[in-house]
Coordinates of C-alpha atoms in Angstrom, one line a residue:
M1 CA -3.8 4.8 -32.8
S2 CA -1.3 7.9 -32.9
K3 CA -2.0 10.8 -30.7
R4 CA -1.9 14.2 -32.4
K5 CA -0.9 17.0 -30.7
H6 CA -2.8 19.9 -29.0
S7 CA -4.9 22.1 -31.8
S8 CA -4.8 25.7 -31.7
L9 CA -7.0 26.8 -29.3
K10 CA -7.8 30.5 -27.8
D11 CA -6.7 31.3 -24.4
D12 CA -9.7 32.7 -23.9
G13 CA -11.8 30.8 -20.8
S14 CA -15.1 31.0 -22.6
S15 CA -13.5 29.9 -25.9
L16 CA -12.0 26.8 -24.3
V17 CA -15.2 25.7 -22.7
E18 CA -17.1 26.4 -26.2
S19 CA -14.1 24.2 -27.9
V20 CA -14.3 21.6 -24.9
R21 CA -18.2 21.0 -26.1
R22 CA -17.5 21.1 -29.9
L23 CA -15.0 18.2 -29.2
E24 CA -17.4 16.5 -26.9
A25 CA -20.0 16.9 -29.4
G26 CA -17.8 15.1 -32.1
V27 CA -16.9 12.0 -30.2
L28 CA -20.2 11.2 -29.1
S29 CA -21.5 11.5 -32.5
S30 CA -18.8 9.7 -34.6
Q31 CA -15.9 7.0 -33.8
N32 CA -13.9 8.9 -36.3
E33 CA -13.5 11.7 -33.8
M34 CA -12.0 9.9 -31.1
N35 CA -8.8 11.7 -31.0
N36 CA -10.8 14.8 -29.5
I37 CA -10.5 13.1 -26.4
V38 CA -6.6 14.1 -26.6
D39 CA -7.4 17.7 -26.9
I40 CA -9.8 17.5 -24.4
F41 CA -7.5 16.0 -22.0
N42 CA -4.9 18.4 -22.5
I43 CA -7.5 21.2 -21.4
A44 CA -8.1 19.4 -18.5
K45 CA -4.8 18.8 -17.2
A46 CA -3.6 22.4 -18.0
D47 CA -3.8 24.6 -14.6
S48 CA -3.1 27.6 -16.8
N49 CA -6.3 27.4 -18.8
G50 CA -8.3 28.7 -15.5
S51 CA -11.3 26.2 -13.1
E52 CA -13.7 27.2 -15.6
A53 CA -12.3 25.4 -18.5
V54 CA -10.6 22.7 -16.2
F55 CA -14.2 22.0 -14.8
A56 CA -15.7 21.7 -18.3
A57 CA -13.2 19.7 -19.8
L58 CA -13.2 16.9 -16.8
G59 CA -17.2 16.7 -16.8
S60 CA -17.0 16.4 -20.8
L61 CA -14.3 13.2 -20.3
G62 CA -16.7 11.9 -17.7
R63 CA -19.7 11.9 -20.2
V64 CA -17.4 10.6 -22.8
Y65 CA -16.3 7.5 -21.3
A66 CA -19.6 6.8 -19.3
A67 CA -21.0 6.6 -22.9
L68 CA -17.9 4.4 -24.2
W69 CA -18.4 2.0 -21.2
T70 CA -22.3 1.8 -22.2
K71 CA -21.2 0.7 -25.6
G72 CA -18.8 -1.6 -24.4
L73 CA -15.9 0.2 -26.0
L74 CA -13.7 -0.1 -22.7
T75 CA -14.0 -3.8 -21.9
R76 CA -12.6 -6.6 -23.9
G77 CA -14.0 -9.8 -23.9
K78 CA -12.5 -13.3 -24.0
D79 CA -13.1 -13.9 -27.5
D80 CA -11.5 -10.5 -29.0
R81 CA -8.4 -11.3 -30.8
E82 CA -6.0 -8.8 -32.4
S83 CA -7.6 -6.5 -34.8
A84 CA -8.1 -3.1 -35.6
A85 CA -10.9 -2.6 -32.8
V86 CA -9.2 -4.2 -30.4
K87 CA -6.0 -1.9 -30.7
V88 CA -9.0 1.1 -30.5
K89 CA -10.2 -0.5 -27.3
D90 CA -6.5 -0.5 -26.0
W91 CA -6.1 2.9 -26.6
L92 CA -9.3 4.2 -25.3
R93 CA -8.4 2.0 -22.1
E94 CA -5.0 3.7 -22.2
N95 CA -6.4 7.1 -22.2
Y96 CA -9.3 6.4 -19.8
N97 CA -6.5 5.4 -17.4
Q98 CA -4.7 8.5 -17.8
Y99 CA -7.9 10.3 -17.0
I100 CA -8.3 8.4 -13.9
D101 CA -5.2 9.5 -12.8
L102 CA -5.9 12.9 -13.4
L103 CA -8.8 12.7 -11.1
R104 CA -7.1 11.1 -8.4
A105 CA -4.5 13.9 -8.8
T106 CA -7.0 16.5 -8.7
L107 CA -8.4 15.3 -5.3
Q108 CA -4.9 16.5 -4.3
K109 CA -5.2 20.1 -5.0
P110 CA -6.6 22.5 -2.3
E111 CA -9.7 23.6 -3.8
A112 CA -12.4 22.0 -2.3
P113 CA -14.7 22.4 -5.3
M114 CA -12.2 20.5 -7.5
Q115 CA -11.6 18.0 -5.1
V116 CA -15.8 17.3 -4.5
A117 CA -16.3 17.3 -8.6
A118 CA -13.2 15.2 -8.9
L119 CA -14.5 12.5 -6.5
K120 CA -18.0 12.8 -8.2
L121 CA -16.3 11.8 -11.6
L122 CA -14.7 9.0 -10.2
L123 CA -17.3 7.0 -8.6
Q124 CA -19.3 7.9 -11.8
M125 CA -16.7 5.8 -13.7
I126 CA -16.7 3.2 -11.0
E127 CA -20.7 3.2 -11.6
K128 CA -20.5 2.7 -15.4
E129 CA -17.7 0.1 -15.2
G130 CA -19.4 -2.1 -12.8
E131 CA -22.4 -2.1 -14.8
S132 CA -20.3 -2.7 -18.2
V133 CA -18.6 -5.4 -16.3
S134 CA -21.3 -7.2 -15.0
K135 CA -23.2 -6.9 -17.9
L136 CA -20.1 -9.1 -19.8
S137 CA -19.6 -11.3 -17.6
G138 CA -23.1 -12.4 -16.8
S139 CA -22.5 -12.2 -13.1
Y140 CA -22.4 -9.5 -10.5
E141 CA -19.0 -7.6 -10.3
F142 CA -18.4 -4.5 -8.1
P143 CA -15.0 -2.6 -9.4
N144 CA -13.6 -2.4 -6.3
E145 CA -10.0 -2.4 -7.7
S146 CA -10.9 1.2 -9.0
Y147 CA -13.1 2.1 -6.0
L148 CA -10.2 1.1 -3.8
R149 CA -7.6 3.5 -5.6
A150 CA -10.4 6.2 -5.7
I151 CA -10.5 5.7 -1.8
E152 CA -7.1 5.6 -0.9
A153 CA -6.6 8.7 -3.0
V154 CA -9.1 10.6 -0.8
L155 CA -8.0 9.3 2.6
D156 CA -4.2 9.4 2.3
N157 CA -4.3 13.0 1.1
S158 CA -3.1 15.5 3.3
N159 CA -4.9 18.3 1.6
A160 CA -8.7 16.5 1.7
S161 CA -10.8 19.3 2.7
E162 CA -13.9 18.8 5.2
H163 CA -16.2 19.3 2.0
L164 CA -14.6 16.5 0.2
L165 CA -14.8 14.1 3.5
R166 CA -18.6 15.4 4.0
A167 CA -19.3 14.8 0.5
L168 CA -18.0 11.3 0.3
A169 CA -19.8 10.2 3.7
D170 CA -23.1 12.2 3.0
S171 CA -23.7 11.8 -0.7
Y172 CA -22.4 8.2 -1.2
L173 CA -21.8 6.1 2.0
N174 CA -24.7 7.0 3.8
S175 CA -27.1 6.3 1.0
Y176 CA -25.5 3.4 -0.8
D177 CA -25.1 0.1 1.0
D178 CA -22.5 -1.3 -1.6
L179 CA -20.2 1.6 -1.6
R180 CA -20.5 1.3 2.4
M181 CA -19.5 -1.7 2.4
Y182 CA -16.5 -1.9 0.1
F183 CA -15.6 1.3 1.8
Y184 CA -15.0 -0.6 5.1
R185 CA -13.4 -3.4 3.2
D186 CA -11.0 -1.1 1.9
I187 CA -10.3 0.5 5.1
A188 CA -9.2 -2.7 6.4
K189 CA -7.0 -3.7 3.2
I190 CA -5.2 -0.4 3.3
A191 CA -4.7 -0.3 7.0
S192 CA -3.1 -3.7 6.8
P193 CA 0.7 -4.1 7.2
D194 CA 0.9 -6.6 4.0
Y195 CA -1.5 -4.0 1.6
D196 CA 1.7 -3.9 -0.9
P197 CA 1.2 -0.5 -2.7
F198 CA 0.5 1.2 0.9
K199 CA 3.4 -0.6 2.4
K200 CA 6.0 -0.2 -0.7
R201 CA 5.2 3.7 -1.2
R202 CA 5.6 4.4 2.7
N203 CA 8.6 2.4 3.0
G204 CA 10.5 4.4 0.3
E205 CA 9.3 7.7 1.8
K206 CA 10.9 6.3 4.8
R207 CA 14.0 6.0 3.3
E208 CA 14.1 8.9 1.3
N209 CA 12.7 11.3 3.9
G210 CA 14.2 9.9 7.2
G211 CA 10.2 9.0 8.1
S212 CA 9.0 12.4 8.1
A213 CA 6.9 11.7 4.8
L214 CA 5.8 8.2 6.4
V215 CA 4.7 9.9 9.5
E216 CA 2.5 12.8 7.6
K217 CA 0.9 9.9 5.5
V218 CA -0.1 7.5 8.9
E219 CA -1.5 11.2 10.5
A220 CA -3.6 12.2 7.2
F221 CA -4.8 8.5 6.7
V222 CA -5.7 8.1 10.4
Q223 CA -7.5 11.7 10.3
N224 CA -9.3 11.5 7.3
T225 CA -10.3 7.9 7.7
F226 CA -11.7 8.6 11.5
A227 CA -13.3 11.5 10.1
V228 CA -15.2 9.7 7.6
M229 CA -16.3 6.9 9.4
S230 CA -17.7 9.2 12.0
M231 CA -19.9 10.5 9.5
V232 CA -21.4 7.4 8.7
R233 CA -24.5 7.5 10.3
V234 CA -25.9 4.2 8.6
M235 CA -25.2 0.7 10.7
P236 CA -25.0 -2.3 9.0
K237 CA -28.7 -3.6 8.2
R238 CA -30.0 -6.7 9.8
T239 CA -31.9 -8.2 6.9
A240 CA -31.2 -8.7 3.1
D241 CA -34.5 -6.9 2.1
Q242 CA -33.0 -3.7 3.7
L243 CA -30.0 -3.7 1.2
D244 CA -32.2 -2.0 -1.4
S245 CA -30.0 1.0 -2.3
L246 CA -26.7 0.1 -4.4
W247 CA -24.6 2.2 -6.5
V248 CA -23.5 -0.8 -8.7
A249 CA -27.1 -2.4 -9.5
V250 CA -27.2 -6.2 -9.6
P251 CA -28.7 -7.5 -12.8
Q252 CA -32.4 -8.4 -12.5
E253 CA -31.7 -12.4 -13.5
L254 CA -29.2 -12.2 -10.0
A255 CA -31.5 -10.5 -7.7
G256 CA -32.2 -12.6 -4.4
K257 CA -29.2 -14.6 -4.7
T258 CA -27.5 -15.3 -1.5
D259 CA -23.9 -15.8 -2.7
I260 CA -23.8 -12.0 -3.9
A261 CA -21.8 -10.4 -0.8
V262 CA -23.3 -7.1 -1.3
L263 CA -26.7 -8.4 -0.5
S264 CA -25.5 -10.5 2.6
P265 CA -25.8 -8.7 6.1
K266 CA -23.3 -10.8 7.5
A267 CA -20.9 -9.6 4.9
H268 CA -21.8 -5.9 5.7
K269 CA -21.6 -6.5 9.6
K270 CA -18.2 -8.4 9.0
A271 CA -16.7 -5.4 7.1
F272 CA -17.7 -2.8 9.4
S273 CA -15.6 -4.9 12.2
E274 CA -12.7 -5.3 10.6
A275 CA -12.5 -1.7 9.2
W276 CA -12.9 -0.3 12.9
L277 CA -10.6 -3.0 14.3
A278 CA -8.0 -2.1 11.8
L279 CA -8.5 1.4 12.4
M280 CA -7.6 1.0 16.1
R281 CA -4.4 -0.7 15.2
Q282 CA -3.2 2.5 13.8
P283 CA -1.3 5.1 15.8
L284 CA -4.2 7.3 16.8
T285 CA -3.9 10.8 17.9
A286 CA -5.4 11.4 21.9
D287 CA -8.3 13.4 20.3
I288 CA -9.2 10.6 18.1
F289 CA -8.4 7.6 20.6
K290 CA -10.8 9.5 23.0
Q291 CA -13.7 10.2 20.6
I292 CA -13.6 6.5 19.7
L293 CA -14.1 5.4 23.2
Q294 CA -16.8 8.3 23.9
T295 CA -19.0 6.4 20.9
M296 CA -17.9 2.6 21.4
H297 CA -20.7 1.7 23.4
K298 CA -23.4 3.1 21.2
R299 CA -22.0 3.1 17.4
I300 CA -19.5 0.3 17.2
I301 CA -20.2 -2.6 20.2
P302 CA -23.7 -3.3 19.0
Y303 CA -22.8 -3.5 15.2
M304 CA -19.6 -5.6 15.8
N305 CA -19.4 -9.2 14.2
D306 CA -17.9 -10.5 17.2
P307 CA -17.4 -7.9 19.9
R308 CA -15.2 -9.5 22.0
N309 CA -12.4 -8.5 19.8
L310 CA -12.2 -5.2 21.4
M311 CA -11.5 -6.5 24.8
D312 CA -7.7 -6.1 24.4
F313 CA -8.4 -2.3 23.0
L314 CA -10.8 -1.6 25.7
S315 CA -8.7 -3.4 28.8
N316 CA -5.4 -1.6 27.8
S317 CA -7.5 1.8 27.4
Y318 CA -9.3 0.9 31.1
D319 CA -5.4 0.4 32.2
A320 CA -3.9 3.5 31.1
G321 CA -5.4 5.7 33.7
G322 CA -6.5 9.1 33.8
S323 CA -9.4 10.5 31.5
V324 CA -8.6 7.5 28.8
S325 CA -9.7 5.0 31.8
L326 CA -12.8 7.0 32.2
L327 CA -14.1 6.9 28.6
A328 CA -13.1 3.0 28.6
L329 CA -15.6 2.6 31.2
N330 CA -18.9 2.2 29.1
G331 CA -17.6 0.0 26.6
L332 CA -15.9 -2.3 29.2
F333 CA -18.9 -2.7 31.5
T334 CA -20.8 -3.6 28.1
L335 CA -18.7 -6.4 27.3
I336 CA -18.8 -7.4 30.7
S337 CA -22.5 -7.6 31.4
E338 CA -23.8 -8.3 27.8
Y339 CA -20.7 -10.5 26.3
N340 CA -19.4 -12.2 29.3
L341 CA -16.4 -10.3 29.3
N342 CA -14.2 -12.0 32.5
Y343 CA -12.5 -8.7 34.1
P344 CA -11.8 -9.6 37.9
Q345 CA -10.3 -6.2 38.9
F346 CA -12.9 -4.3 37.6
Y347 CA -14.2 -2.4 40.8
E348 CA -10.2 -2.2 41.8
K349 CA -9.4 0.0 39.0
L350 CA -12.6 1.9 39.1
Y351 CA -11.5 2.3 42.5
A352 CA -8.4 3.8 41.7
L353 CA -10.0 6.4 39.4
L354 CA -11.3 8.1 42.3
D355 CA -8.9 11.0 43.1
R356 CA -8.7 14.3 43.7
N357 CA -8.7 15.3 39.7
L358 CA -12.0 13.4 39.1
F359 CA -14.1 16.3 40.4
H360 CA -12.3 18.5 37.8
V361 CA -12.2 16.4 34.4
K362 CA -14.5 17.3 31.5
Y363 CA -15.7 14.0 31.6
R364 CA -16.9 14.2 35.4
A365 CA -20.8 13.8 34.7
R366 CA -20.2 10.8 32.3
F367 CA -18.4 8.7 34.9
F368 CA -20.7 9.7 37.7
R369 CA -23.5 8.4 35.5
L370 CA -21.8 5.0 35.1
F371 CA -20.4 4.7 38.3
E372 CA -24.5 4.7 39.6
L373 CA -24.9 2.1 37.2
F374 CA -21.8 0.0 38.1
L375 CA -22.7 0.1 42.1
G376 CA -26.5 -0.7 41.4
S377 CA -26.5 -4.2 41.7
S378 CA -27.8 -5.6 45.2
H379 CA -25.2 -8.5 44.7
L380 CA -22.3 -6.7 45.9
P381 CA -20.6 -6.9 49.0
S382 CA -21.1 -4.4 51.4
Y383 CA -17.0 -4.0 52.1
L384 CA -16.9 -2.9 48.6
V385 CA -19.6 -0.6 48.4
A386 CA -18.4 1.1 51.7
A387 CA -15.4 1.7 50.3
F388 CA -16.6 3.7 47.5
I389 CA -18.7 5.5 49.8
K390 CA -16.0 6.5 52.0
R391 CA -13.8 7.5 49.1
I392 CA -16.1 9.9 47.6
A393 CA -17.1 11.4 51.0
R394 CA -13.2 11.9 51.7
L395 CA -12.9 13.5 48.2
S396 CA -15.7 15.7 48.6
I397 CA -14.1 17.7 51.5
S398 CA -11.4 19.0 49.2
A399 CA -13.7 19.1 46.1
P400 CA -15.0 22.5 44.4
P401 CA -18.7 23.3 44.9
S402 CA -20.0 21.4 41.8
G403 CA -18.1 18.5 43.0
A404 CA -19.4 18.3 46.4
V405 CA -23.1 18.6 44.9
I406 CA -22.2 15.7 43.0
A407 CA -21.3 13.4 46.0
I408 CA -23.7 14.2 48.3
P409 CA -27.2 12.5 45.9
V410 CA -24.5 9.7 45.0
I411 CA -23.4 8.7 48.5
Y412 CA -27.4 9.0 49.5
N413 CA -28.6 6.5 46.6
L414 CA -25.7 4.3 47.5
L415 CA -27.0 4.2 51.0
K416 CA -30.8 3.8 50.0
D417 CA -29.6 0.8 47.5
H418 CA -27.2 -1.1 50.1
P419 CA -28.7 -0.7 53.4
K420 CA -25.9 -2.8 55.1
C421 CA -23.9 0.5 54.7
M422 CA -26.2 2.6 57.1
C423 CA -23.7 2.0 60.0
L424 CA -21.3 4.1 58.4
I425 CA -23.6 6.9 59.2
H426 CA -24.6 6.2 62.9
R427 CA -20.8 4.9 63.9
T428 CA -18.5 6.9 66.0
P429 CA -15.0 6.6 64.9
G430 CA -12.7 5.2 67.4
Y431 CA -12.5 1.6 69.4
D432 CA -11.3 0.5 72.4
E433 CA -8.5 -2.0 71.8
E434 CA -8.8 -3.9 74.8
T435 CA -12.6 -4.1 74.9
G436 CA -13.4 -3.7 71.3
E437 CA -16.4 -1.2 72.0
E438 CA -16.6 1.8 70.0
K439 CA -15.9 5.1 71.6
V440 CA -15.1 8.6 70.8
L441 CA -11.1 8.7 69.9
S442 CA -9.9 11.9 68.7
G443 CA -8.4 11.8 65.2
N444 CA -9.1 7.9 64.7
D445 CA -10.5 6.8 61.5
P446 CA -9.9 3.2 60.6
Y447 CA -10.1 3.9 57.3
L448 CA -7.1 3.3 55.1
P449 CA -7.3 5.6 52.3
L450 CA -4.2 4.5 50.1
E451 CA -4.7 1.0 50.5
P452 CA -5.7 -0.2 46.8
D453 CA -7.6 -3.7 48.5
L454 CA -11.2 -2.8 48.7
A455 CA -11.4 -5.8 51.1
K456 CA -8.3 -4.3 53.3
C457 CA -9.2 -0.7 53.5
M458 CA -11.3 -1.1 56.6
A459 CA -14.0 1.6 54.9
I460 CA -16.7 -0.8 56.4
E461 CA -15.5 -0.2 59.8
S462 CA -15.1 3.6 59.3
S463 CA -17.8 6.3 59.6
L464 CA -18.8 9.2 57.5
W465 CA -17.9 12.0 59.8
E466 CA -16.9 13.9 56.2
I467 CA -20.8 14.3 55.8
E468 CA -20.7 16.6 59.2
T469 CA -18.2 18.6 57.4
L470 CA -19.9 19.1 54.3
Q471 CA -23.1 20.2 56.6
N472 CA -20.8 23.2 57.7
H473 CA -19.6 24.1 54.2
Y474 CA -19.3 27.9 53.2
Y475 CA -21.6 27.4 50.3
P476 CA -24.9 27.5 52.0
N477 CA -26.5 25.3 49.2
I478 CA -24.1 22.4 50.0
A479 CA -24.8 22.8 53.7
T480 CA -28.3 22.7 53.7
L481 CA -28.3 19.5 51.0
A482 CA -25.9 17.6 53.5
K483 CA -28.4 17.8 56.2
I484 CA -30.4 15.2 54.7
F485 CA -28.1 12.7 56.3
S486 CA -29.8 14.0 59.6
E487 CA -33.1 12.8 58.8
P488 CA -34.7 10.1 58.5
F489 CA -34.0 7.9 55.2
H490 CA -37.9 7.9 54.0
K491 CA -37.4 10.3 51.2
P492 CA -36.8 8.6 47.6
K493 CA -33.3 8.4 45.8
F494 CA -32.0 11.6 44.4
L495 CA -32.4 12.0 40.6
L496 CA -28.5 12.4 39.4
E497 CA -29.2 14.1 36.7
D498 CA -30.0 17.3 38.4
F499 CA -26.7 17.6 39.9
L500 CA -24.2 16.4 37.2
D501 CA -24.0 19.9 35.3
H502 CA -23.3 22.4 38.0
T503 CA -20.4 24.9 37.7
Y504 CA -19.5 28.1 39.3
T505 CA -21.3 29.9 36.6
T506 CA -24.9 27.8 37.2
F507 CA -24.3 28.8 40.9
F508 CA -23.9 32.3 40.4
E509 CA -26.5 32.4 38.1
S510 CA -28.9 30.7 40.5
D511 CA -28.1 33.0 43.3
S512 CA -28.1 36.3 41.9
A513 CA -31.6 35.4 40.4
R514 CA -32.9 34.3 43.7
K515 CA -35.5 37.1 45.1
L516 CA -34.8 38.2 48.3
R517 CA -37.8 37.7 51.0
K518 CA -36.5 40.3 53.0
A519 CA -33.9 43.2 52.2
P520 CA -30.7 42.9 54.3
A521 CA -30.3 45.3 57.2
L522 CA -27.2 47.6 56.6
A523 CA -25.5 49.9 58.5
A524 CA -23.4 52.0 56.2
Q525 CA -23.5 55.8 56.8
P526 CA -24.1 58.5 53.9
P527 CA -20.7 60.5 53.8
V528 CA -21.0 64.0 54.3
A529 CA -17.8 64.7 53.0
L530 CA -14.8 63.7 51.4
M531 CA -12.6 63.0 54.1
R532 CA -13.6 62.7 58.0
A533 CA -11.9 63.0 61.2
G534 CA -10.7 59.7 62.2
D535 CA -9.8 58.6 58.8
A536 CA -6.6 56.9 58.0
T537 CA -5.9 60.1 56.0
S538 CA -6.8 62.2 58.5
D539 CA -3.5 62.6 59.9
F540 CA -2.3 64.6 56.6
F541 CA -4.9 67.0 56.6
V542 CA -5.7 69.7 58.7
F543 CA -9.5 70.2 59.6

């Protein structure tokens, strides 16, 4: 079937919209008007026609091709032979592919409404294609090849707007189980180095642009993929009965069959795991890396097919040091406690994280919540617990008030949980080298703060003289709190949450809002003149 040239249409936007409606009605009413598809397509791809006309043309083509899918005019059966009807189908399929390419190109435009509209039309075409192919083949067929190209066009798009990414996640992935499962599968495929379309295109960009285009593509893919996966709130379901929301419906005669992947909870869990592992192998920015670690224990590990696959990622993160190590703690401890991960140097690494920066970092409260959990076991040796108590006490001396106010309840709770460490409070530092008896020796503390080995730092042989320093802290609230160590240990443990979020601002607000029981006595004399004899300026003036 030959393509005819664009018919003469008025330049006015409203006239173009009316023309699109007439052309669409002609195609839907008679197969003899199929050439109208070419005219509508020309209107859709012409940016000079204005957004209203382009919107109308894109939507019109979507309705036309949806009807053609329903009628079976875009599929070829095995028994189709060379005939005029087959040539018509081939021509329609060729134009349909051009329409899909146009929608993918529309996703690259900077206008968010155009991007969202293109995504909606792409997924509508995938729905119709899946239903038509499944009906023709007699089995469930999800058109993942078409879906993969659509997902790639979204995620590999440096112009992707937040509206586009949120529309994909909220309107589709959070609502339809099949779209979500195949989305995860496609993420793993696109991120794989063996994925040919991805690899060839990027290798070409690397040669042509010296690698800059490659870096931009990878950054866009990682950024968009993480953004969408973070917006997906529906986790893999546990039973087949829960998989009841499908974009491409399973034919009734196939319902209940276990060999259909989209109805298998194991397949969904496996796809989820492969997608996250594939993303973690990409060159992540520092911000994305930290966000993944923050949500690892709640949104990733419980739904992994085999959480032990995260061992290397979490171990390397824990070894990185700084705030990254702090964020890796939760996920790593979850693997140790629930999935039998063997990490013999866990407490040595945890001890190394206790430095001056700890009381200043953003994730301080998160660390101490976990810290209390890590050292809560009664099976830990006393020398190990004593090392942590001593290190925190030493750091609290130079910590800001918001840090010292955390250190005191942490030390108190550890002493309550591990009574064998109570000797740190009552011991006076210093030993007689000949007799081995304790005695007061000025400036002698056996604790070795630079020793990384918990068994060799001699913390259990030291004392908490730092507590007495805190009892004379310049901030009276801390001094008062530290006096609890001079009282019998009959009080219950502190609720650590009450101390984790203090800052200079909260201290100021608390003190300024406090009502004084008695007004302070002031000895200021009211001035009777601008300058008085005896002032610093009195030598320059004659009174």
